[in-house]
Phi, psi and omega in degrees: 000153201274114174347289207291336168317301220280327160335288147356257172315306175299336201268298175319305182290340160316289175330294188281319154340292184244342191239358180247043207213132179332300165220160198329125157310165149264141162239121171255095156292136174267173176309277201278342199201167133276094213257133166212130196275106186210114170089218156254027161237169190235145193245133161233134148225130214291146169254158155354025202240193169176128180250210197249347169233016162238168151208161170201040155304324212240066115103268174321314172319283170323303161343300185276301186349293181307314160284347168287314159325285176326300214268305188286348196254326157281012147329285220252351191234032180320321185289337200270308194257155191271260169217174154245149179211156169277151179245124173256140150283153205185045180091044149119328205254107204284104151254147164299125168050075171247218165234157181138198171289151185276124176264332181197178178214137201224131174304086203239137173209162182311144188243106191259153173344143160279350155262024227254335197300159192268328163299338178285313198309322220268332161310335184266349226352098187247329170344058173295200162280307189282343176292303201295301158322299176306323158247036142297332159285359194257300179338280198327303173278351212257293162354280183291347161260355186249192201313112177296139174242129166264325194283353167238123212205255192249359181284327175295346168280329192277347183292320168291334193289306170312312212302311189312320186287302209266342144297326178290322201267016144275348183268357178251155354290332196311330176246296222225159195290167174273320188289291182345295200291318197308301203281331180287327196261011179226351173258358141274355182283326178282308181302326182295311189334300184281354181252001198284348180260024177225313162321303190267017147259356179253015125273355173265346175268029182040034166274342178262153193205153174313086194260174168297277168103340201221034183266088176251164162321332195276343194251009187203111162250175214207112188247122156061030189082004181238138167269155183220138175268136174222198178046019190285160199302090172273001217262349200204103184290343174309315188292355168255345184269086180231175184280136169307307216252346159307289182319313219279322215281352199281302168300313165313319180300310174298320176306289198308319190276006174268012169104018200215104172270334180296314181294327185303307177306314188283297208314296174318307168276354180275331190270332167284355193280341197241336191218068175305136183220052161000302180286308177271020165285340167320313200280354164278002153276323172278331165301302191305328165295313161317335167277298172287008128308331171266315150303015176254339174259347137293348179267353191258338180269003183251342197066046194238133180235339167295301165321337196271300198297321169303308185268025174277325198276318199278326180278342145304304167335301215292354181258003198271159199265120198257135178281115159334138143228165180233114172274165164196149184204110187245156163171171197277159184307115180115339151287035192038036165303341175291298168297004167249308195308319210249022186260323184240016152252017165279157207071351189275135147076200187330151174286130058230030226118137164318123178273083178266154144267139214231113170346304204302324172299332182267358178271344191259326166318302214273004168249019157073044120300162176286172191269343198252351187287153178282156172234172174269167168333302191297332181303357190237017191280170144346293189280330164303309151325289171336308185301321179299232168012307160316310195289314197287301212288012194254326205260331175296318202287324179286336170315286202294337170291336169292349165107007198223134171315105177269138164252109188272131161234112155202156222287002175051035197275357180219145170317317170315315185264345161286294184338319185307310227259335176281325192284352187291318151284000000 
């Protein structure tokens, strides 16, 4: 960067610090920005750098980032981002949106509470069910309206794979042993191998879509009881025009390495219970590694090597091969089969956890309702039952080929449905 840029630009971060705001700003720096906190609002401006996947070196750069930011983001936060506006000069004199020449451009968006963010609720364990249910519906639609990428598909997966590979083994010996990294990088290599024909059909089957790309706890704040995705990758679309079910494991990855398996697990069957992929839960021990592998190596690059290595240990778990079984737990409605089924499955079979299936959803399910909705009398005829029943041994039997421990729960009241469910196992 040019002297006279970086003057400049250090002159912009003086300003919005200390002078352009009733009183001292807070300044949080990021990787890529500067966030400054004043009032209820919150200011971003992107800095000055380039890195091997970004560059913002340029006026025009930032520029653009930021309407990208703006624009992708009211997808999921319309209430949260604002505008963009410019910071001008003016015979010496830096104003927001005045007059003269534009020196920079700045991001103002709504300013939410600072324990409000979901990495905080999960630190207090506040973390319910019913939060944890709303945003898996918040994932689940935002998921199912946005834009299907047809042009990314498992080569692009694998690209991410290399990068992981060829940033982790620049961290040795200095962070991580050379045999860790060695056995991490051919056992994801092998896994992809073996997913590479399922990958590229669930991109041809219009599952990787324009995503978040960047969905950890830190990225999800929670207004009036609601969670809202916010930050998401504006700077580089690849990294967001990803598999649905990718995006999703970054949070789930996250979840499981802040201590919290049960919300990793319940997050998961809540968001499959509404947008079901049967088949392509195989491909979530590798995503989950793959997410936390890319946090073992920012962390490594950070110089933090007890973190780095923990989420070096956790993208290795997350490949280890656990044999598939099949639960079933029955009893009438109201003996608490439900509360044993999701009390003992995190941890039951692959990570994150038993894929269950629970009659009532799927009976809520086959009339194109939410899982939490009342049904009428007649959903409960005979014959809906049957269907229903039908549905748990077709979707348990297509789970366990897929690698994954299932809990059928329902009530089981007649032999014929126990039976269905013994021969599937």
């Amino acid at each position: 960067m040019a002297g006279s840029d970086q003057h400049g630009f250090d002159a912009v971060v003086r300003y919005l610090e200390t002078a352009a705001f009733e009183t001292a700003a807070r300044r949080i720096d990021t990787a890529n920005a500067h966030i400054f906190l004043a009032g209820n609002r919150a200011y971003k401006i992107k800095r000055h750098v380039s890195y091997s996947f970004l560059d913002f070196s340029t006026l025009e750069a930032r520029h653009d980032a930021l309407d990208n930011e703006l624009r992708l983001n009211r997808r999921t936060a319309p209430e949260l981002y604002e505008a963009v506006v410019p910071i001008t000069r003016d015979q010496g004199r830096l104003a927001i949106d005045g007059e003269g020449s534009v020196v920079e451009w700045l991001l103002i968006m709504r300013r939410f509470p600072d324990d409000a963010l979901l990495s905080d609720i999960a630190r207090h364990g506040k973390l319910d069910r019913g939060l944890l249910d709303r945003l898996a519906r918040a994932i689940a639609g935002f998921h199912q309206d946005a834009e299907i990428v047809r042009e990314a598909g498992a080569s692009s997966f694998r690209t991410v794979i290399d990068g992981n590979a060829e940033d982790l083994r620049h961290l040795v010996p200095k962070i991580f042993e050379s045999a860790m990294v060695d056995r991490l990088c051919q056992r994801t290599a092998d896994a992809f191998d073996a997913q590479r024909d399922r990958l590229e059909a669930r991109a041809e089957a219009g599952m990787v879509r324009h995503c978040h790309g960047d969905l950890h706890m830190g990225n999800i704040v929670v207004l009036d009881s609601r969670p809202v995705l916010f930050d998401c990758v504006e700077f580089n679309d690849a990294f967001a025009r990803i598999d649905v079910l990718y995006d999703l494991a970054y949070l789930v990855m996250d979840l499981i390495e802040k201590d919290q398996p049960a919300a990793a697990h319940y997050v998961l069957n809540a968001y499959h219970e509404r947008l079901p992929a049967d088949e392509a839960l195989v491909l979530m021990p590798l995503f989950l590694s793959v997410r936390a592998a890319i946090r073992a190596k920012i962390r490594g690059f950070e110089g933090n090597a007890g973190e780095a290595t923990r989420y070096l240990e956790l993208a290795g778990q997350a490949l280890d091969d656990v044999p598939p079984r099949l639960l079933a737990i029955g009893g009438r409605s109201g003996t608490g089969k439900s509360t044993l089924a999701m009390a003992i499955t995190p941890g039951l079979g692959a990570m994150p956890g038993a894929a269950v299936l629970r009659s009532d959803v799927i009976r809520k399910s086959l009339f194109g309702v939410e899982p939490t909705a009342k049904l009428p009398e007649d959903a409960y005829a005979a014959e809906v039952s049957a269907r229903v029943y039908a549905t748990i041994d077709r979707r348990a039997e297509t789970l366990l080929g897929a690698g994954r421990t299932v809990i059928a729960d329902a009530v089981f009241g007649s032999a014929e449905e126990r039976v269905g469910i013994e021969a599937v196992a």
